[in-house]
XYZ file of C-alpha atoms in Angstrom:
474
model
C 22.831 -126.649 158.667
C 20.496 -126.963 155.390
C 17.187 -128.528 155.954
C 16.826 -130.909 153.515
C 13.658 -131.310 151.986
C 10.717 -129.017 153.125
C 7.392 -131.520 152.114
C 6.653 -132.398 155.445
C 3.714 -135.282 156.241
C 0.287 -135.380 155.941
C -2.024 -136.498 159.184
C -3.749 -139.492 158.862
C -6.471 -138.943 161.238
C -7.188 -135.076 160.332
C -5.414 -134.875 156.803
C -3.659 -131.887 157.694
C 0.132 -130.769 156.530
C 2.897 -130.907 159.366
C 6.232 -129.656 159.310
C 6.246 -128.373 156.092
C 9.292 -126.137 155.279
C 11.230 -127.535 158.329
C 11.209 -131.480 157.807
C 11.038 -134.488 155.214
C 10.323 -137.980 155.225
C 11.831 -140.883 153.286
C 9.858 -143.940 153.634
C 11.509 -147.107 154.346
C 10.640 -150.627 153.502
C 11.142 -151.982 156.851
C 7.573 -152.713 158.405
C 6.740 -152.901 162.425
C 3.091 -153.918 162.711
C 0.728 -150.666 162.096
C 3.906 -148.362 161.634
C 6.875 -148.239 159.182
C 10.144 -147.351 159.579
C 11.443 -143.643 158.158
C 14.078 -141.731 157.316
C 13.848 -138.072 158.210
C 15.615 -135.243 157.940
C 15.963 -131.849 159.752
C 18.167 -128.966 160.901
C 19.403 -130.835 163.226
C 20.493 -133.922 160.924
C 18.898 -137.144 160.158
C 17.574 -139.905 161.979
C 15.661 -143.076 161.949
C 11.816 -143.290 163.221
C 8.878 -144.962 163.183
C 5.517 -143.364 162.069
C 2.321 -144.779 161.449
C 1.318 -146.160 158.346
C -1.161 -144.023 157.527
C 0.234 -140.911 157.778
C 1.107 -139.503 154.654
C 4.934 -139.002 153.734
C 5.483 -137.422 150.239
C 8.867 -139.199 149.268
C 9.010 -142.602 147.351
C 10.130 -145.780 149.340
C 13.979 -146.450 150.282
C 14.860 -150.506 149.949
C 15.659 -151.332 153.610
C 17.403 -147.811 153.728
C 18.510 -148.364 157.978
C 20.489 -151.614 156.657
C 21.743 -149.839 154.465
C 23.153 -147.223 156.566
C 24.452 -150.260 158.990
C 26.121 -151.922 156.138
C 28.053 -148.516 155.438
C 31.507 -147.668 157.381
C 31.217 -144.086 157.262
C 27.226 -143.530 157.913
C 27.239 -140.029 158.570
C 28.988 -139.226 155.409
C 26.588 -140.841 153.375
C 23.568 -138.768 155.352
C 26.025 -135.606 154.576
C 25.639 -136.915 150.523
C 22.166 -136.616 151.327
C 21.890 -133.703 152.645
C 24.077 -132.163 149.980
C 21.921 -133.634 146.925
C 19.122 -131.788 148.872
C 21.191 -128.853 148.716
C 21.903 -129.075 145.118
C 18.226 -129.810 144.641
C 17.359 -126.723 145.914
C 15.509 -124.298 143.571
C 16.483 -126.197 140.711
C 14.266 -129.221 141.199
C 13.021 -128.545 137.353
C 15.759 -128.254 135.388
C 16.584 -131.079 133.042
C 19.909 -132.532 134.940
C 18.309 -132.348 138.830
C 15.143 -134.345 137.051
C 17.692 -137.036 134.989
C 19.377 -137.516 138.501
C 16.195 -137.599 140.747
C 15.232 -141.134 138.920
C 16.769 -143.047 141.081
C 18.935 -140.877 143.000
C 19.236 -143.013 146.156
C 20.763 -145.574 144.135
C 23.058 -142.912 142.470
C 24.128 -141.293 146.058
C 25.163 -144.418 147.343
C 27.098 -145.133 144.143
C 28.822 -141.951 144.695
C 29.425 -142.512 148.637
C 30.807 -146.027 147.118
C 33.496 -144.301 144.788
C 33.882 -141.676 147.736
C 35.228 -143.995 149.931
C 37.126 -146.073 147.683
C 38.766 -143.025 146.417
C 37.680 -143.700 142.520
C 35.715 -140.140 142.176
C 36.001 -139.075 138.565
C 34.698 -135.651 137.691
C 32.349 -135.620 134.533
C 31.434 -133.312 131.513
C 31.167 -129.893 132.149
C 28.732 -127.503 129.877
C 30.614 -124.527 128.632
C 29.006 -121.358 127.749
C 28.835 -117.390 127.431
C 26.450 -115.438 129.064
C 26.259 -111.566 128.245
C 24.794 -110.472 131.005
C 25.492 -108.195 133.098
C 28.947 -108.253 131.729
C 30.573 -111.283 129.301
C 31.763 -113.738 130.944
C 32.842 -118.218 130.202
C 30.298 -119.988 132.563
C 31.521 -124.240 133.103
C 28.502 -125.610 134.524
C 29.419 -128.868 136.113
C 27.024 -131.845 136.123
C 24.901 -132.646 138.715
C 26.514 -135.207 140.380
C 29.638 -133.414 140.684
C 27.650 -129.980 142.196
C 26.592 -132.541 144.904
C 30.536 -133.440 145.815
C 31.034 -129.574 145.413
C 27.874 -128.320 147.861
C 29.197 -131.489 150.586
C 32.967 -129.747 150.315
C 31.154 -126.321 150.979
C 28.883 -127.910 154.112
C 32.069 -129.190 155.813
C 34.787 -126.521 155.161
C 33.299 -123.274 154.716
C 32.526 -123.229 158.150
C 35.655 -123.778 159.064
C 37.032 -120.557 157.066
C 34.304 -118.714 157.946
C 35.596 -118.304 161.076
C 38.835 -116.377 159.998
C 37.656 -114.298 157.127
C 37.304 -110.313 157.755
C 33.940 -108.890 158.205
C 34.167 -106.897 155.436
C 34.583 -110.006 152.972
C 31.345 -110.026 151.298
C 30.937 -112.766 148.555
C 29.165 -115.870 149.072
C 28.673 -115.469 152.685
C 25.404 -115.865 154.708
C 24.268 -112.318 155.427
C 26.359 -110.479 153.831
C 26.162 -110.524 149.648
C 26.046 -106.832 147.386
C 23.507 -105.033 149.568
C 25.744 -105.435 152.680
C 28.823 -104.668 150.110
C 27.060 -101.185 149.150
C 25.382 -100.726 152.835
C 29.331 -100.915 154.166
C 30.702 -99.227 151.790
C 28.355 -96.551 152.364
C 28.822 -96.312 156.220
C 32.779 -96.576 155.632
C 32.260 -92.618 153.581
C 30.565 -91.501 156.010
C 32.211 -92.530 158.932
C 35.763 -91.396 157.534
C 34.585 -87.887 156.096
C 33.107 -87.512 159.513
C 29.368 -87.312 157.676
C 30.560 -85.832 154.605
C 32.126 -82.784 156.600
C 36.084 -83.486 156.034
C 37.863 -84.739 153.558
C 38.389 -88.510 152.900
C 39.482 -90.093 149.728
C 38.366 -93.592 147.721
C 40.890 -96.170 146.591
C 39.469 -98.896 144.322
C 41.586 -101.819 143.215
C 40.467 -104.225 140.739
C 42.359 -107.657 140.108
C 43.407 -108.982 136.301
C 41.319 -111.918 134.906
C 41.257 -112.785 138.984
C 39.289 -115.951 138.787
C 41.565 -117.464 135.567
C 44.861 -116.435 137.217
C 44.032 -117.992 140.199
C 46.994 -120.585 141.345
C 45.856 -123.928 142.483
C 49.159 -124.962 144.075
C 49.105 -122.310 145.950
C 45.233 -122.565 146.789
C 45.282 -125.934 147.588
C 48.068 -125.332 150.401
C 45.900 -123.143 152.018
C 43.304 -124.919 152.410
C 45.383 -127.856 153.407
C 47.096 -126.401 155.724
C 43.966 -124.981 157.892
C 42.329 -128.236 157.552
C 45.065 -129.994 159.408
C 45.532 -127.818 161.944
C 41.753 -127.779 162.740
C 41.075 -130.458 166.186
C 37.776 -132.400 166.456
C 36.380 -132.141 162.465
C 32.886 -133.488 162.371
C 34.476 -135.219 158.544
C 37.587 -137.319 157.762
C 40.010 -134.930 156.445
C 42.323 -136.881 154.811
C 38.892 -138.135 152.528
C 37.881 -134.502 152.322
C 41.372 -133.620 151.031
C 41.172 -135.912 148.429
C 37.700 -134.488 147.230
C 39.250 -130.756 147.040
C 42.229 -132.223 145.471
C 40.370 -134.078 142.619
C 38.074 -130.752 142.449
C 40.821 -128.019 142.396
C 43.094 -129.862 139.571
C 40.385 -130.779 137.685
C 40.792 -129.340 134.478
C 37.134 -129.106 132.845
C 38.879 -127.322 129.408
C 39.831 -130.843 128.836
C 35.905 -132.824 129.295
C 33.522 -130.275 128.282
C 30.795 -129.762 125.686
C 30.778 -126.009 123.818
C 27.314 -124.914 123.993
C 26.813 -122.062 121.943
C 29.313 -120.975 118.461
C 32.867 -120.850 118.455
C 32.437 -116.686 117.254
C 30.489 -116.433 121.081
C 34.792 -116.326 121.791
C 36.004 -114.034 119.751
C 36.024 -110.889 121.899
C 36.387 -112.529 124.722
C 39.723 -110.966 126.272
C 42.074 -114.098 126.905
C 42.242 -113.330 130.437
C 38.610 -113.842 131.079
C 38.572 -117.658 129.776
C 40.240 -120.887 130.780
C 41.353 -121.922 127.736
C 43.901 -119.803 127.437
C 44.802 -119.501 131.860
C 47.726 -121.712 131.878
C 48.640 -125.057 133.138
C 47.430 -125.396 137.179
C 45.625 -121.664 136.672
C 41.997 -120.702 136.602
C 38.456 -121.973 138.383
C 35.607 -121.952 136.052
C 33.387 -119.256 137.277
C 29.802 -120.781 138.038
C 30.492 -123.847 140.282
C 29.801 -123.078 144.088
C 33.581 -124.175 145.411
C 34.673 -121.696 143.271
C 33.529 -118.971 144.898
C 34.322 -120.167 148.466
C 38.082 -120.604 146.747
C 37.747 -117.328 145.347
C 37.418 -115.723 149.440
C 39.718 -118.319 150.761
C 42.562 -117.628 148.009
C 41.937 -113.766 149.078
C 41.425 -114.102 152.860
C 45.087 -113.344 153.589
C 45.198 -110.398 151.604
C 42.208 -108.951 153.790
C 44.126 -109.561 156.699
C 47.432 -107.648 155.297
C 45.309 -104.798 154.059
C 43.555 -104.588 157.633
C 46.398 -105.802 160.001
C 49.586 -105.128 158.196
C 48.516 -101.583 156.203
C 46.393 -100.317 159.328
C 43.255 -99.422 157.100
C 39.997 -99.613 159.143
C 37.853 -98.624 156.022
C 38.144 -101.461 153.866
C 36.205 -104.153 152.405
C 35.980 -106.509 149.212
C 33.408 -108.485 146.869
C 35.462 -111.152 144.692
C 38.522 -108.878 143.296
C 36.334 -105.431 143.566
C 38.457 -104.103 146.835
C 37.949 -100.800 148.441
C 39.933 -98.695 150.531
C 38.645 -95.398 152.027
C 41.073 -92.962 154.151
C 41.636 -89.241 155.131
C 45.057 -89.092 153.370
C 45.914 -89.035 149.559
C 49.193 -90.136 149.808
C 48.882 -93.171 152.485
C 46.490 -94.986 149.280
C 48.822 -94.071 146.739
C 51.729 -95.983 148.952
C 48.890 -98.947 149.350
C 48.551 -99.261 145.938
C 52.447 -100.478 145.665
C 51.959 -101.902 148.532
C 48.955 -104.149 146.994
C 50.489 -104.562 143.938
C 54.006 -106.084 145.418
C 51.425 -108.335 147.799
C 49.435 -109.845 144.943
C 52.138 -110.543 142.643
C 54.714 -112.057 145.151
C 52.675 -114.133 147.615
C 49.307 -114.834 145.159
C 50.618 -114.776 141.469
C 48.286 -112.057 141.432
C 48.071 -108.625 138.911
C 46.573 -105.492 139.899
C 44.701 -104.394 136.922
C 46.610 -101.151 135.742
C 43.226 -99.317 133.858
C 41.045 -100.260 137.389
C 42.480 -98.157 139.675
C 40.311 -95.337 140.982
C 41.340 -92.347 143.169
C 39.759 -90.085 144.229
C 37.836 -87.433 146.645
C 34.811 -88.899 148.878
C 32.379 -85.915 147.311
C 32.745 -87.972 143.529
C 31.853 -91.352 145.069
C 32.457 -94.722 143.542
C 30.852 -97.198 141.746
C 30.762 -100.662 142.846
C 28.660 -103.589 142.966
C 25.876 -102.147 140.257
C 25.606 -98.500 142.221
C 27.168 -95.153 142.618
C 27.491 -94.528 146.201
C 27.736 -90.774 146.446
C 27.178 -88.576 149.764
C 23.795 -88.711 150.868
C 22.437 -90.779 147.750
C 23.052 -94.340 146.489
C 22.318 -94.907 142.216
C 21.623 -97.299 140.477
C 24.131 -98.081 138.016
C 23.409 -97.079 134.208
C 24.267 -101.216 133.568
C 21.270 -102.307 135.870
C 19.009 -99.571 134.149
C 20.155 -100.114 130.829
C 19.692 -104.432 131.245
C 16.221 -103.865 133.008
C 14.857 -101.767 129.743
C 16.500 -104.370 127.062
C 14.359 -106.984 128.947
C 11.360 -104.797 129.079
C 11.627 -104.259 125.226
C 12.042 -108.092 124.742
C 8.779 -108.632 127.366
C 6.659 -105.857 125.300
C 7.481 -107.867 121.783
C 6.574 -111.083 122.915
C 3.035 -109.634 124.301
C 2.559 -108.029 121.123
C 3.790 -110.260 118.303
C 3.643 -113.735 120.048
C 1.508 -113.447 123.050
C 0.940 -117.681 122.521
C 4.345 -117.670 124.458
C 3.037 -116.424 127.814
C 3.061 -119.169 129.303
C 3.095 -120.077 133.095
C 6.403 -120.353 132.943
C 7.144 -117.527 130.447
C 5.037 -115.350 132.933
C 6.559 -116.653 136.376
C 10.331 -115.645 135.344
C 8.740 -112.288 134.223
C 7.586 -112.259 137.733
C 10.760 -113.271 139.312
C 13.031 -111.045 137.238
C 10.908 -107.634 137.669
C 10.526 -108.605 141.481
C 14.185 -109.013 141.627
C 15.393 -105.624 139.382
C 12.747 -103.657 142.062
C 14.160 -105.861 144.806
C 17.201 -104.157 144.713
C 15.890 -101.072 143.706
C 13.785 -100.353 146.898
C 17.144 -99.922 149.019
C 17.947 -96.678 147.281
C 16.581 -93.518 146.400
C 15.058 -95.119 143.274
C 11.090 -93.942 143.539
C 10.826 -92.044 140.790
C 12.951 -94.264 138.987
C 10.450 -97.344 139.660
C 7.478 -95.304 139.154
C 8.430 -94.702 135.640
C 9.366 -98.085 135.079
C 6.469 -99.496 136.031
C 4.096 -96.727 134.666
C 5.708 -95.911 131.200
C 7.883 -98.396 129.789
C 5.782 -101.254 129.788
C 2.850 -101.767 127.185
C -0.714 -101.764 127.919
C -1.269 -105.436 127.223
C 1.263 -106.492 129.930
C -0.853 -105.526 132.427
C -3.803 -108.239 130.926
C -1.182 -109.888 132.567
C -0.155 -108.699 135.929
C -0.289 -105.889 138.416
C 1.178 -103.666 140.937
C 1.418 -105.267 144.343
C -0.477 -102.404 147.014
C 2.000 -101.770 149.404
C 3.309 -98.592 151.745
C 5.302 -97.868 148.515
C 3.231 -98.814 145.692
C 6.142 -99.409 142.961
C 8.319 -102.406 144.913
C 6.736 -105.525 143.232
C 4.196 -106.700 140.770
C 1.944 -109.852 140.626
C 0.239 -112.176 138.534
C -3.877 -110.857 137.678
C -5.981 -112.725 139.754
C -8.277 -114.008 136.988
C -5.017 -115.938 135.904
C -4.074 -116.976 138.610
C -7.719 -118.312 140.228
C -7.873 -119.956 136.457
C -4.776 -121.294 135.825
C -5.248 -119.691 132.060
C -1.678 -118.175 130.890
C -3.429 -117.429 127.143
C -4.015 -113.895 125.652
């Protein structure tokens, strides 16, 4: 369950903060001598209360919001549209669409519950764009309003699937993610070579332009059929079904807005974009039900490989699958084996240049590393992105310091934090401490330093005469 806001109230007697990071109150307009009725929301769900007047509650006043629930047929939906603009909210509070919908978003939720219900849900415009990093891919960002349908599909069926997907599955999945990916991968080497002292081999598959060759027939089937087997749903799934439907054959090719030049295309293989995937083909990469589809349109293949093919040692990110073994020959039968699987029962292709073979003592890259016996890397992509930023950071310090910023300086912040972030897993010291200690200019460090810690080189932080000050100027 997501907790939905995390401002908490402020006392009225001692003026102190409660509950902050675990509850939120929504002020209604329904008085009760020296108290007021509110809405509030936890991990647990939402309920109605009373609080004292005084008391301090950060959010802006709801018109009568408990008559409005009444006057509703499906209440707890709406408080589950709630919860999921919350959601949406979440980390992106600043950005230009979360601050266009916040102005008046009650109003705007309840709209949405209205069309919802009524079954006249319309997706909207979709931004289209190309990011370069850390590999070139077609981003469709959908509007705001439609991420909140997409985050209140996630809350009600991803637990559902959750439940049946492998262990191994590691994509957009609480706890798991790349450093359980690598950590598994890892343990799967060792535990088959018998720590590194016989011989195992590594099969990696790779799936063509996975995400844009994606069927939604089939897809939508799937998830279909699990929802109406499931007893006692805590959502109406014939409403739900509708949502997924509208979602899933929405084609955002057809209502978008090109951000960016036509030439940011041009080498952009034809099996990476939508534009060119086909009628009832393709998810746009970027929008959080696509990557639950992108598990659930897989899940059944995990289960083959495991179940049907008998391999203990396996696990998969998105279309980046692994397979480790003691015999040669077994993978080179599973690689038919995949490829027949994929293209008969998923519309799938195995990518013919991805497939990698070979003996447990060369390793294997995936997720960003090079998982070798007894070491992990860092991948040169990581290394080589972390310097190109490092270069940009150093010429802004030095040629137009008047954009440090507190925002400038915050993402620098965030960015290094994360790059050593996932650095500190591995046998990356060295690595760091040059980083750190000889790539960046002088100047930068007017800026910020190196957090003291066990192992110095893990994080850096703002100076503190900026940040008692406030003052983000050379």
């Amino acid at each position: 369950m997501v907790i939905i806001t995390v401002a908490g109230n402020r006392n009225n007697s001692s003026g102190s903060l409660n509950n902050v990071g675990s509850n939120g109150y929504y002020w209604s307009s329904v008085v009760d001598g020296t108290n007021s009725r509110n809405l509030n929301f936890n991990s647990s769900g939402a309920s109605m209360n009373s609080n004292n007047r005084a008391n301090g509650l950060t959010a802006r006043c709801l018109k009568d919001l408990q008559k409005m629930l009444k006057d509703k047929d499906n209440q707890q939906l709406l408080l589950d549209l709630f919860r999921a603009y919350f959601d949406t909210r979440k980390n992106k509070r600043k950005t230009a669409n979360a601050l266009a919908f916040e102005v008046g978003y009650e109003k705007k939720i309840f709209k949405l519950y209205d069309e919802i219900i009524n079954r006249k849900y319309k997706i909207g415009q979709s931004i289209c764009f190309m990011v370069q990093k850390p590999v070139k891919r077609e981003i469709f960002a959908a509007d705001f309003r439609d991420r909140i349908v997409h985050h209140l599909i996630f809350n009600y069926i991803n637990p559902i699937f959750e439940r049946h997907f492998i262990k191994d599955s590691y994509s957009c999945r609480a706890g798991k993610g790349t450093s359980e990916g690598i950590r598994r991968v890892d343990y799967f080497i060792r535990s088959c070579s018998e720590n590194y002292q016989k011989d195992c081999w590594i099969l990696k598959l790779d799936i063509q332009g996975y995400f844009m060759a994606m069927d939604r027939n089939i897809l939508y089937k799937k998830i279909e059929s699990t929802l109406r087997t499931v007893k006692n749903t805590n959502f109406d799934v014939d409403l739900i079904l509708y949502l997924i439907h509208e979602v899933i054959f929405n084609d955002p090719t057809k209502n978008c807005h090109l951000k960016g030049r036509y030439e940011d295309w041009a080498d952009l293989p034809k099996s990476k974009s939508l534009f060119f995937s086909g009628k009832t083909k393709g998810f746009p990469i970027g929008n959080l039900t696509s990557q639950l589809f992108g598990n659930i349109y897989l899940d059944e293949l995990d289960h083959f490989a495991r179940e049907k093919l008998g391999v203990k040692h396996y696990g998969r990110y998105v279309d980046d699958i692994v397979f480790v073994h003691k015999d040669k020959k077994f993978l080179k039968a599973v690689v038919l084996k995949i490829r027949d699987y994929l293209k008969i029962e998923l519309g799938l292709v195995l990518h013919p240049k991805k497939i990698y073979l070979q003996k447990f003592k060369k390793g294997v890259y995936f997720l960003g590393v090079y998982i070798k016996p007894y070491r992990i890397y860092i991948g040169r992509k990581t290394k080589h992105n972390f310097y190109e930023k490092i270069r940009i950071w150093n010429e802004v310090i030095l040629e137009m310091p008047e954009l440090m910023n507190e925002s400038m300086i915050k993402k620098i912040i965030a960015c290094v934090n994360s790059y050593m972030g996932i650095m500190k897993h591995y046998k990356t010291y060295n690595l760091r401490k040059k980083l750190l200690t000889n790539k960046f200019i002088p100047n930068f460090w007017n800026f910020f330093k190196i957090t003291n810690s066990d192992d110095k080189y893990q994080k850096i932080t703002l100076q503190k005469k900026f940040s008692d000050n406030h003052v983000f100027m050379v």
